[in-house]
Amino acid sequence: MHKVIVKTILNQHNGFNLYRGCEHGCIYCDSRSKCYGIEHDFDDIEVKENALELLEEELKKKRKKTMLSTGSMSDPYTLSEQHLKMTRKMLELVYKYGYGIHIQTKSTSILRDLDLLKKINKQTKVRVSITLTTLDENLCKIIEPNVSTTKQRVEVLRLLQEAGIETYVWLSPILPFINDSLDNLRGILEYCKEVKVKGIFCFGFGLTLREGNREYFYQKLDEHFPKLKKEYMKRYGNAYECNSPYHKYLMDYFINFCQKNNIKYNIDELFKELHTLYEDTSYEQLSLF
């Protein structure tokens, strides 16, 4: 862990990250890509030391209350958060100044702040998105080694929903030849139905690979899935989008399931919903990256 001083915190879409890099160790993480300009070791978490001061200044100046969003590039509940508590302090600012918040995470640590989330949700709006990738708990520990397991994350979704907080699932990524089975998809969707998530983000069945995260992903394939790298290189080469050979079949099943169970799945509508406080028709869709 190391600290830096930054000049800005909020982007034009009211999104922010208190940290750069992540300690979860997910083997597929796109945020490792060189295009994001992270020059330090990705696993050596960078703490934006003055982020809270900058955020408070920005929130004071805004004329209109909006939804804020965090977690797009670095999990706000990365391991260092347990003692730094910057995310909790951020939530205190969100409540103090009357904003809404969308949080994307994979960690059960969000439950530490359930008291604050309830207060914010009563005052404005809280929405939480949690990533689910695999039913197999042993596989989960391989592809997402330093983070809560799938069952633990599903329990978080249940507790948040019971607290009246809107929940969503990011069904991403689905790794070709690793977790791209119909049984895996069916099981995850049944979990989503059981805990009454409002929507599911699915960008396709596969993963993206760019310089930086491709090399790390292939290293982990060699470590945990011998011979699979050769299949990836043969099928995908240096392609950015690496779709499962079962992509269409899985997508058809996914859409049919969501329609039958009244779960939202249209990406544009979901992005608009997540980042809209009240009925803000001036919303502009966020770039995925």
PDB file of C-alpha atoms in Angstrom:
ATOM      1  CA  MET A   1       0.000   0.000   0.000  1.00  0.00           C
ATOM      2  CA  HIS A   2       1.202   3.506  -0.806  1.00  0.00           C
ATOM      3  CA  LYS A   3      -0.356   6.971  -0.710  1.00  0.00           C
ATOM      4  CA  VAL A   4      -0.610   9.717  -3.313  1.00  0.00           C
ATOM      5  CA  ILE A   5      -2.031  13.224  -3.548  1.00  0.00           C
ATOM      6  CA  VAL A   6      -4.487  13.691  -6.412  1.00  0.00           C
ATOM      7  CA  LYS A   7      -5.831  16.813  -8.112  1.00  0.00           C
ATOM      8  CA  THR A   8      -9.389  15.650  -8.833  1.00  0.00           C
ATOM      9  CA  ILE A   9     -11.806  13.003  -7.579  1.00  0.00           C
ATOM     10  CA  LEU A  10     -15.203  13.136  -9.348  1.00  0.00           C
ATOM     11  CA  ASN A  11     -15.424  12.444 -13.088  1.00  0.00           C
ATOM     12  CA  GLN A  12     -17.990  14.062 -15.378  1.00  0.00           C
ATOM     13  CA  HIS A  13     -20.512  11.311 -14.590  1.00  0.00           C
ATOM     14  CA  ASN A  14     -20.134  11.695 -10.785  1.00  0.00           C
ATOM     15  CA  GLY A  15     -18.123   8.495 -10.522  1.00  0.00           C
ATOM     16  CA  PHE A  16     -14.991   8.131  -8.401  1.00  0.00           C
ATOM     17  CA  ASN A  17     -12.541   5.672  -6.896  1.00  0.00           C
ATOM     18  CA  LEU A  18     -10.811   6.171  -3.559  1.00  0.00           C
ATOM     19  CA  TYR A  19      -8.158   3.601  -4.460  1.00  0.00           C
ATOM     20  CA  ARG A  20      -6.202   2.582  -7.549  1.00  0.00           C
ATOM     21  CA  GLY A  21      -5.332  -1.046  -7.977  1.00  0.00           C
ATOM     22  CA  CYS A  22      -6.957  -3.844  -6.012  1.00  0.00           C
ATOM     23  CA  GLU A  23      -5.991  -6.567  -3.569  1.00  0.00           C
ATOM     24  CA  HIS A  24      -8.685  -9.083  -4.559  1.00  0.00           C
ATOM     25  CA  GLY A  25      -6.407 -10.819  -7.081  1.00  0.00           C
ATOM     26  CA  CYS A  26      -9.126 -11.739  -9.613  1.00  0.00           C
ATOM     27  CA  ILE A  27      -7.348 -13.414 -12.502  1.00  0.00           C
ATOM     28  CA  TYR A  28      -9.449 -11.734 -15.203  1.00  0.00           C
ATOM     29  CA  CYS A  29      -9.467  -8.089 -14.013  1.00  0.00           C
ATOM     30  CA  ASP A  30      -9.649  -5.617 -16.908  1.00  0.00           C
ATOM     31  CA  SER A  31      -8.422  -2.836 -14.628  1.00  0.00           C
ATOM     32  CA  ARG A  32      -4.930  -4.319 -14.974  1.00  0.00           C
ATOM     33  CA  SER A  33      -4.900  -3.164 -18.598  1.00  0.00           C
ATOM     34  CA  LYS A  34      -2.065  -0.778 -19.445  1.00  0.00           C
ATOM     35  CA  CYS A  35      -4.462   1.650 -21.101  1.00  0.00           C
ATOM     36  CA  TYR A  36      -5.538   2.859 -17.648  1.00  0.00           C
ATOM     37  CA  GLY A  37      -2.057   4.156 -16.897  1.00  0.00           C
ATOM     38  CA  ILE A  38      -1.532   2.424 -13.557  1.00  0.00           C
ATOM     39  CA  GLU A  39       2.247   2.500 -13.272  1.00  0.00           C
ATOM     40  CA  HIS A  40       2.606   0.836  -9.881  1.00  0.00           C
ATOM     41  CA  ASP A  41       2.162  -2.871  -9.088  1.00  0.00           C
ATOM     42  CA  PHE A  42      -1.596  -3.385  -9.425  1.00  0.00           C
ATOM     43  CA  ASP A  43      -1.704  -5.424  -6.194  1.00  0.00           C
ATOM     44  CA  ASP A  44       0.074  -2.638  -4.299  1.00  0.00           C
ATOM     45  CA  ILE A  45      -3.025  -0.580  -3.548  1.00  0.00           C
ATOM     46  CA  GLU A  46      -2.683   3.147  -4.150  1.00  0.00           C
ATOM     47  CA  VAL A  47      -4.577   5.269  -1.626  1.00  0.00           C
ATOM     48  CA  LYS A  48      -5.754   8.710  -2.726  1.00  0.00           C
ATOM     49  CA  GLU A  49      -4.803  10.409   0.509  1.00  0.00           C
ATOM     50  CA  ASN A  50      -6.740  13.634  -0.087  1.00  0.00           C
ATOM     51  CA  ALA A  51      -9.732  12.032  -1.829  1.00  0.00           C
ATOM     52  CA  LEU A  52     -12.204  12.719   0.966  1.00  0.00           C
ATOM     53  CA  GLU A  53     -11.259  16.389   1.198  1.00  0.00           C
ATOM     54  CA  LEU A  54     -11.671  16.794  -2.555  1.00  0.00           C
ATOM     55  CA  LEU A  55     -14.970  14.920  -2.516  1.00  0.00           C
ATOM     56  CA  GLU A  56     -16.384  17.125   0.239  1.00  0.00           C
ATOM     57  CA  GLU A  57     -15.394  20.244  -1.695  1.00  0.00           C
ATOM     58  CA  GLU A  58     -17.136  18.936  -4.809  1.00  0.00           C
ATOM     59  CA  LEU A  59     -20.304  17.949  -2.965  1.00  0.00           C
ATOM     60  CA  LYS A  60     -20.539  21.366  -1.343  1.00  0.00           C
ATOM     61  CA  LYS A  61     -20.319  23.130  -4.718  1.00  0.00           C
ATOM     62  CA  LYS A  62     -22.885  21.096  -6.662  1.00  0.00           C
ATOM     63  CA  ARG A  63     -26.198  22.860  -7.228  1.00  0.00           C
ATOM     64  CA  LYS A  64     -28.126  19.656  -7.863  1.00  0.00           C
ATOM     65  CA  LYS A  65     -28.163  16.465  -5.799  1.00  0.00           C
ATOM     66  CA  THR A  66     -27.221  13.437  -7.894  1.00  0.00           C
ATOM     67  CA  MET A  67     -26.359   9.758  -7.675  1.00  0.00           C
ATOM     68  CA  LEU A  68     -22.661   9.206  -7.074  1.00  0.00           C
ATOM     69  CA  SER A  69     -20.984   5.975  -8.126  1.00  0.00           C
ATOM     70  CA  THR A  70     -17.916   4.077  -6.940  1.00  0.00           C
ATOM     71  CA  GLY A  71     -16.293   0.730  -7.658  1.00  0.00           C
ATOM     72  CA  SER A  72     -15.801   0.795 -11.431  1.00  0.00           C
ATOM     73  CA  MET A  73     -12.003   0.501 -11.352  1.00  0.00           C
ATOM     74  CA  SER A  74     -11.168  -0.549  -7.809  1.00  0.00           C
ATOM     75  CA  ASP A  75     -13.381  -2.243  -5.256  1.00  0.00           C
ATOM     76  CA  PRO A  76     -14.238   0.279  -2.515  1.00  0.00           C
ATOM     77  CA  TYR A  77     -14.055  -2.626  -0.070  1.00  0.00           C
ATOM     78  CA  THR A  78     -10.594  -3.799  -1.039  1.00  0.00           C
ATOM     79  CA  LEU A  79      -8.676  -5.423   1.831  1.00  0.00           C
ATOM     80  CA  SER A  80      -6.980  -2.210   2.995  1.00  0.00           C
ATOM     81  CA  GLU A  81     -10.396  -0.611   3.528  1.00  0.00           C
ATOM     82  CA  GLN A  82     -10.800  -2.740   6.635  1.00  0.00           C
ATOM     83  CA  HIS A  83      -8.390  -0.502   8.537  1.00  0.00           C
ATOM     84  CA  LEU A  84      -8.343   2.670   6.420  1.00  0.00           C
ATOM     85  CA  LYS A  85     -12.161   3.066   6.509  1.00  0.00           C
ATOM     86  CA  MET A  86     -12.104   5.614   3.688  1.00  0.00           C
ATOM     87  CA  THR A  87     -15.232   4.152   2.118  1.00  0.00           C
ATOM     88  CA  ARG A  88     -17.128   4.522   5.376  1.00  0.00           C
ATOM     89  CA  LYS A  89     -15.971   8.124   5.703  1.00  0.00           C
ATOM     90  CA  MET A  90     -17.082   8.696   2.105  1.00  0.00           C
ATOM     91  CA  LEU A  91     -20.547   7.375   2.950  1.00  0.00           C
ATOM     92  CA  GLU A  92     -20.727   9.775   5.874  1.00  0.00           C
ATOM     93  CA  LEU A  93     -20.135  12.634   3.405  1.00  0.00           C
ATOM     94  CA  VAL A  94     -22.781  11.272   1.043  1.00  0.00           C
ATOM     95  CA  TYR A  95     -25.282  11.280   3.890  1.00  0.00           C
ATOM     96  CA  LYS A  96     -24.195  14.667   5.229  1.00  0.00           C
ATOM     97  CA  TYR A  97     -24.714  16.404   1.889  1.00  0.00           C
ATOM     98  CA  GLY A  98     -27.829  14.520   0.780  1.00  0.00           C
ATOM     99  CA  TYR A  99     -26.595  12.583  -2.255  1.00  0.00           C
ATOM    100  CA  GLY A 100     -27.421   9.080  -3.457  1.00  0.00           C
ATOM    101  CA  ILE A 101     -24.793   6.398  -4.001  1.00  0.00           C
ATOM    102  CA  HIS A 102     -24.272   3.357  -6.226  1.00  0.00           C
ATOM    103  CA  ILE A 103     -21.618   0.920  -4.990  1.00  0.00           C
ATOM    104  CA  GLN A 104     -20.102  -1.920  -6.986  1.00  0.00           C
ATOM    105  CA  THR A 105     -18.300  -4.552  -4.919  1.00  0.00           C
ATOM    106  CA  LYS A 106     -17.519  -8.238  -4.431  1.00  0.00           C
ATOM    107  CA  SER A 107     -16.976  -8.031  -0.692  1.00  0.00           C
ATOM    108  CA  THR A 108     -19.080  -8.868   2.335  1.00  0.00           C
ATOM    109  CA  SER A 109     -17.301  -5.955   4.030  1.00  0.00           C
ATOM    110  CA  ILE A 110     -20.062  -3.708   2.727  1.00  0.00           C
ATOM    111  CA  LEU A 111     -22.219  -5.058   5.556  1.00  0.00           C
ATOM    112  CA  ARG A 112     -19.986  -3.195   8.009  1.00  0.00           C
ATOM    113  CA  ASP A 113     -21.603  -0.031   6.683  1.00  0.00           C
ATOM    114  CA  LEU A 114     -25.185  -1.271   6.553  1.00  0.00           C
ATOM    115  CA  ASP A 115     -26.216   1.219   9.214  1.00  0.00           C
ATOM    116  CA  LEU A 116     -25.047   4.135   7.057  1.00  0.00           C
ATOM    117  CA  LEU A 117     -26.454   2.637   3.869  1.00  0.00           C
ATOM    118  CA  LYS A 118     -29.880   2.415   5.503  1.00  0.00           C
ATOM    119  CA  LYS A 119     -29.701   6.060   6.559  1.00  0.00           C
ATOM    120  CA  ILE A 120     -28.691   7.219   3.086  1.00  0.00           C
ATOM    121  CA  ASN A 121     -31.340   5.054   1.461  1.00  0.00           C
ATOM    122  CA  LYS A 122     -34.021   6.539   3.687  1.00  0.00           C
ATOM    123  CA  GLN A 123     -32.861  10.052   2.831  1.00  0.00           C
ATOM    124  CA  THR A 124     -32.163   9.602  -0.903  1.00  0.00           C
ATOM    125  CA  LYS A 125     -31.185   6.323  -2.623  1.00  0.00           C
ATOM    126  CA  VAL A 126     -28.650   3.505  -2.338  1.00  0.00           C
ATOM    127  CA  ARG A 127     -28.117   0.910  -5.026  1.00  0.00           C
ATOM    128  CA  VAL A 128     -25.591  -1.923  -4.756  1.00  0.00           C
ATOM    129  CA  SER A 129     -24.194  -4.087  -7.538  1.00  0.00           C
ATOM    130  CA  ILE A 130     -22.390  -7.318  -6.705  1.00  0.00           C
ATOM    131  CA  THR A 131     -20.442  -9.452  -9.164  1.00  0.00           C
ATOM    132  CA  LEU A 132     -21.279 -13.157  -9.463  1.00  0.00           C
ATOM    133  CA  THR A 133     -19.311 -15.432 -11.784  1.00  0.00           C
ATOM    134  CA  THR A 134     -19.432 -19.031 -10.609  1.00  0.00           C
ATOM    135  CA  LEU A 135     -21.454 -21.432  -8.459  1.00  0.00           C
ATOM    136  CA  ASP A 136     -18.370 -23.552  -7.781  1.00  0.00           C
ATOM    137  CA  GLU A 137     -16.906 -22.329  -4.481  1.00  0.00           C
ATOM    138  CA  ASN A 138     -13.534 -23.967  -5.168  1.00  0.00           C
ATOM    139  CA  LEU A 139     -13.358 -22.366  -8.611  1.00  0.00           C
ATOM    140  CA  CYS A 140     -14.340 -19.048  -7.056  1.00  0.00           C
ATOM    141  CA  LYS A 141     -11.303 -19.223  -4.784  1.00  0.00           C
ATOM    142  CA  ILE A 142      -9.082 -19.727  -7.844  1.00  0.00           C
ATOM    143  CA  ILE A 143     -10.395 -17.013 -10.126  1.00  0.00           C
ATOM    144  CA  GLU A 144     -11.241 -14.530  -7.306  1.00  0.00           C
ATOM    145  CA  PRO A 145      -8.802 -15.632  -4.586  1.00  0.00           C
ATOM    146  CA  ASN A 146      -8.885 -12.823  -2.015  1.00  0.00           C
ATOM    147  CA  VAL A 147     -12.556 -11.963  -1.968  1.00  0.00           C
ATOM    148  CA  SER A 148     -15.812 -13.261  -0.535  1.00  0.00           C
ATOM    149  CA  THR A 149     -17.140 -16.475  -2.049  1.00  0.00           C
ATOM    150  CA  THR A 150     -20.236 -16.642  -4.210  1.00  0.00           C
ATOM    151  CA  LYS A 151     -22.468 -17.926  -1.404  1.00  0.00           C
ATOM    152  CA  GLN A 152     -21.277 -15.146   0.882  1.00  0.00           C
ATOM    153  CA  ARG A 153     -22.028 -12.533  -1.782  1.00  0.00           C
ATOM    154  CA  VAL A 154     -25.493 -13.961  -2.335  1.00  0.00           C
ATOM    155  CA  GLU A 155     -26.133 -13.638   1.397  1.00  0.00           C
ATOM    156  CA  VAL A 156     -25.065  -9.973   1.165  1.00  0.00           C
ATOM    157  CA  LEU A 157     -27.607  -9.479  -1.617  1.00  0.00           C
ATOM    158  CA  ARG A 158     -30.263 -11.059   0.569  1.00  0.00           C
ATOM    159  CA  LEU A 159     -29.485  -8.862   3.581  1.00  0.00           C
ATOM    160  CA  LEU A 160     -29.375  -5.686   1.494  1.00  0.00           C
ATOM    161  CA  GLN A 161     -32.685  -6.521  -0.166  1.00  0.00           C
ATOM    162  CA  GLU A 162     -34.250  -7.195   3.241  1.00  0.00           C
ATOM    163  CA  ALA A 163     -32.985  -3.764   4.335  1.00  0.00           C
ATOM    164  CA  GLY A 164     -34.879  -2.153   1.458  1.00  0.00           C
ATOM    165  CA  ILE A 165     -31.811  -1.446  -0.679  1.00  0.00           C
ATOM    166  CA  GLU A 166     -32.057  -2.063  -4.428  1.00  0.00           C
ATOM    167  CA  THR A 167     -29.611  -4.738  -5.584  1.00  0.00           C
ATOM    168  CA  TYR A 168     -28.146  -5.704  -8.930  1.00  0.00           C
ATOM    169  CA  VAL A 169     -25.791  -8.409 -10.177  1.00  0.00           C
ATOM    170  CA  TRP A 170     -22.906  -8.085 -12.601  1.00  0.00           C
ATOM    171  CA  LEU A 171     -22.794 -11.430 -14.391  1.00  0.00           C
ATOM    172  CA  SER A 172     -19.295 -10.854 -15.647  1.00  0.00           C
ATOM    173  CA  PRO A 173     -16.970 -12.199 -16.784  1.00  0.00           C
ATOM    174  CA  ILE A 174     -17.868 -15.677 -17.921  1.00  0.00           C
ATOM    175  CA  LEU A 175     -14.570 -17.337 -18.824  1.00  0.00           C
ATOM    176  CA  PRO A 176     -14.578 -19.621 -21.891  1.00  0.00           C
ATOM    177  CA  PHE A 177     -13.954 -23.289 -21.000  1.00  0.00           C
ATOM    178  CA  ILE A 178     -13.919 -22.434 -17.271  1.00  0.00           C
ATOM    179  CA  ASN A 179     -17.331 -21.233 -16.076  1.00  0.00           C
ATOM    180  CA  ASP A 180     -19.337 -20.960 -19.320  1.00  0.00           C
ATOM    181  CA  SER A 181     -21.654 -23.901 -18.702  1.00  0.00           C
ATOM    182  CA  LEU A 182     -25.435 -23.786 -18.721  1.00  0.00           C
ATOM    183  CA  ASP A 183     -25.503 -25.337 -15.245  1.00  0.00           C
ATOM    184  CA  ASN A 184     -23.386 -22.498 -13.903  1.00  0.00           C
ATOM    185  CA  LEU A 185     -25.548 -19.847 -15.547  1.00  0.00           C
ATOM    186  CA  ARG A 186     -28.775 -21.494 -14.413  1.00  0.00           C
ATOM    187  CA  GLY A 187     -27.555 -21.685 -10.826  1.00  0.00           C
ATOM    188  CA  ILE A 188     -26.477 -18.043 -10.683  1.00  0.00           C
ATOM    189  CA  LEU A 189     -29.776 -16.909 -12.164  1.00  0.00           C
ATOM    190  CA  GLU A 190     -31.697 -18.951  -9.625  1.00  0.00           C
ATOM    191  CA  TYR A 191     -29.727 -17.192  -6.887  1.00  0.00           C
ATOM    192  CA  CYS A 192     -30.668 -13.836  -8.441  1.00  0.00           C
ATOM    193  CA  LYS A 193     -34.315 -14.811  -8.473  1.00  0.00           C
ATOM    194  CA  GLU A 194     -34.180 -16.103  -4.895  1.00  0.00           C
ATOM    195  CA  VAL A 195     -32.727 -12.881  -3.461  1.00  0.00           C
ATOM    196  CA  LYS A 196     -34.914 -10.676  -5.674  1.00  0.00           C
ATOM    197  CA  VAL A 197     -32.278  -8.644  -7.485  1.00  0.00           C
ATOM    198  CA  LYS A 198     -33.770  -5.841  -9.525  1.00  0.00           C
ATOM    199  CA  GLY A 199     -31.515  -6.222 -12.537  1.00  0.00           C
ATOM    200  CA  ILE A 200     -28.608  -8.181 -13.995  1.00  0.00           C
ATOM    201  CA  PHE A 201     -25.799  -6.654 -16.025  1.00  0.00           C
ATOM    202  CA  CYS A 202     -24.666  -9.113 -18.673  1.00  0.00           C
ATOM    203  CA  PHE A 203     -22.314  -7.803 -21.362  1.00  0.00           C
ATOM    204  CA  GLY A 204     -22.071 -11.144 -23.126  1.00  0.00           C
ATOM    205  CA  PHE A 205     -20.612 -14.515 -22.252  1.00  0.00           C
ATOM    206  CA  GLY A 206     -16.856 -14.273 -22.406  1.00  0.00           C
ATOM    207  CA  LEU A 207     -14.174 -11.851 -21.267  1.00  0.00           C
ATOM    208  CA  THR A 208     -12.060  -9.016 -22.597  1.00  0.00           C
ATOM    209  CA  LEU A 209      -8.274  -9.182 -22.842  1.00  0.00           C
ATOM    210  CA  ARG A 210      -5.959  -6.250 -23.412  1.00  0.00           C
ATOM    211  CA  GLU A 211      -2.276  -5.641 -22.889  1.00  0.00           C
ATOM    212  CA  GLY A 212      -1.616  -5.881 -19.181  1.00  0.00           C
ATOM    213  CA  ASN A 213      -4.500  -8.055 -18.107  1.00  0.00           C
ATOM    214  CA  ARG A 214      -3.936 -10.576 -20.946  1.00  0.00           C
ATOM    215  CA  GLU A 215      -0.455 -11.437 -19.699  1.00  0.00           C
ATOM    216  CA  TYR A 216      -1.617 -11.778 -16.103  1.00  0.00           C
ATOM    217  CA  PHE A 217      -4.609 -13.897 -17.113  1.00  0.00           C
ATOM    218  CA  TYR A 218      -2.429 -16.239 -19.189  1.00  0.00           C
ATOM    219  CA  GLN A 219       0.029 -16.563 -16.313  1.00  0.00           C
ATOM    220  CA  LYS A 220      -2.828 -17.679 -14.074  1.00  0.00           C
ATOM    221  CA  LEU A 221      -4.133 -20.082 -16.715  1.00  0.00           C
ATOM    222  CA  ASP A 222      -0.720 -21.760 -16.741  1.00  0.00           C
ATOM    223  CA  GLU A 223      -0.797 -21.909 -12.955  1.00  0.00           C
ATOM    224  CA  HIS A 224      -4.314 -23.267 -12.477  1.00  0.00           C
ATOM    225  CA  PHE A 225      -5.542 -24.599 -15.846  1.00  0.00           C
ATOM    226  CA  PRO A 226      -2.629 -26.290 -17.630  1.00  0.00           C
ATOM    227  CA  LYS A 227      -2.869 -26.363 -21.452  1.00  0.00           C
ATOM    228  CA  LEU A 228      -5.820 -23.953 -21.537  1.00  0.00           C
ATOM    229  CA  LYS A 229      -3.664 -20.983 -22.563  1.00  0.00           C
ATOM    230  CA  LYS A 230      -2.836 -22.762 -25.796  1.00  0.00           C
ATOM    231  CA  GLU A 231      -6.559 -23.109 -26.573  1.00  0.00           C
ATOM    232  CA  TYR A 232      -7.121 -19.404 -25.854  1.00  0.00           C
ATOM    233  CA  MET A 233      -4.219 -18.326 -28.063  1.00  0.00           C
ATOM    234  CA  LYS A 234      -5.380 -20.579 -30.865  1.00  0.00           C
ATOM    235  CA  ARG A 235      -9.013 -19.451 -30.732  1.00  0.00           C
ATOM    236  CA  TYR A 236      -8.670 -15.767 -29.838  1.00  0.00           C
ATOM    237  CA  GLY A 237      -5.127 -14.643 -30.688  1.00  0.00           C
ATOM    238  CA  ASN A 238      -4.817 -11.006 -29.584  1.00  0.00           C
ATOM    239  CA  ALA A 239      -8.546 -10.308 -29.837  1.00  0.00           C
ATOM    240  CA  TYR A 240     -10.073  -7.921 -27.336  1.00  0.00           C
ATOM    241  CA  GLU A 241     -13.401  -9.757 -27.080  1.00  0.00           C
ATOM    242  CA  CYS A 242     -13.103 -13.454 -26.270  1.00  0.00           C
ATOM    243  CA  ASN A 243     -16.605 -14.859 -26.454  1.00  0.00           C
ATOM    244  CA  SER A 244     -17.551 -18.306 -25.260  1.00  0.00           C
ATOM    245  CA  PRO A 245     -18.361 -20.753 -28.062  1.00  0.00           C
ATOM    246  CA  TYR A 246     -21.712 -21.129 -26.278  1.00  0.00           C
ATOM    247  CA  HIS A 247     -22.349 -17.375 -26.235  1.00  0.00           C
ATOM    248  CA  LYS A 248     -25.604 -17.344 -28.236  1.00  0.00           C
ATOM    249  CA  TYR A 249     -27.087 -20.341 -26.437  1.00  0.00           C
ATOM    250  CA  LEU A 250     -26.304 -18.860 -23.010  1.00  0.00           C
ATOM    251  CA  MET A 251     -27.568 -15.422 -23.990  1.00  0.00           C
ATOM    252  CA  ASP A 252     -30.865 -16.838 -25.223  1.00  0.00           C
ATOM    253  CA  TYR A 253     -31.310 -18.674 -21.928  1.00  0.00           C
ATOM    254  CA  PHE A 254     -30.379 -15.569 -19.934  1.00  0.00           C
ATOM    255  CA  ILE A 255     -32.849 -13.291 -21.719  1.00  0.00           C
ATOM    256  CA  ASN A 256     -35.651 -15.835 -21.493  1.00  0.00           C
ATOM    257  CA  PHE A 257     -35.052 -16.320 -17.753  1.00  0.00           C
ATOM    258  CA  CYS A 258     -35.034 -12.582 -17.045  1.00  0.00           C
ATOM    259  CA  GLN A 259     -38.208 -12.009 -19.029  1.00  0.00           C
ATOM    260  CA  LYS A 260     -40.034 -14.827 -17.239  1.00  0.00           C
ATOM    261  CA  ASN A 261     -38.974 -13.595 -13.813  1.00  0.00           C
ATOM    262  CA  ASN A 262     -39.361  -9.854 -14.351  1.00  0.00           C
ATOM    263  CA  ILE A 263     -35.659  -9.130 -13.866  1.00  0.00           C
ATOM    264  CA  LYS A 264     -34.315  -6.132 -15.763  1.00  0.00           C
ATOM    265  CA  TYR A 265     -31.497  -6.884 -18.205  1.00  0.00           C
ATOM    266  CA  ASN A 266     -31.380  -4.128 -20.832  1.00  0.00           C
ATOM    267  CA  ILE A 267     -27.938  -2.572 -20.373  1.00  0.00           C
ATOM    268  CA  ASP A 268     -28.884   0.973 -21.377  1.00  0.00           C
ATOM    269  CA  GLU A 269     -31.912   0.997 -19.082  1.00  0.00           C
ATOM    270  CA  LEU A 270     -29.914  -0.444 -16.199  1.00  0.00           C
ATOM    271  CA  PHE A 271     -27.139   2.145 -16.480  1.00  0.00           C
ATOM    272  CA  LYS A 272     -29.699   4.902 -16.594  1.00  0.00           C
ATOM    273  CA  GLU A 273     -31.472   3.543 -13.539  1.00  0.00           C
ATOM    274  CA  LEU A 274     -28.310   3.086 -11.486  1.00  0.00           C
ATOM    275  CA  HIS A 275     -27.126   6.603 -12.039  1.00  0.00           C
ATOM    276  CA  THR A 276     -30.418   8.456 -11.781  1.00  0.00           C
ATOM    277  CA  LEU A 277     -31.547  10.111  -8.573  1.00  0.00           C
ATOM    278  CA  TYR A 278     -35.274  10.819  -8.675  1.00  0.00           C
ATOM    279  CA  GLU A 279     -36.246  11.438 -12.320  1.00  0.00           C
ATOM    280  CA  ASP A 280     -33.199  13.089 -13.853  1.00  0.00           C
ATOM    281  CA  THR A 281     -33.835  13.069 -17.595  1.00  0.00           C
ATOM    282  CA  SER A 282     -30.512  14.744 -18.346  1.00  0.00           C
ATOM    283  CA  TYR A 283     -28.643  11.481 -17.688  1.00  0.00           C
ATOM    284  CA  GLU A 284     -25.836  10.556 -20.077  1.00  0.00           C
ATOM    285  CA  GLN A 285     -24.863   6.886 -20.264  1.00  0.00           C
ATOM    286  CA  LEU A 286     -21.548   5.966 -18.683  1.00  0.00           C
ATOM    287  CA  SER A 287     -18.847   4.388 -20.775  1.00  0.00           C
ATOM    288  CA  LEU A 288     -18.355   0.796 -19.653  1.00  0.00           C
ATOM    289  CA  PHE A 289     -14.727   1.504 -18.999  1.00  0.00           C
TER     290      PHE A 289
END
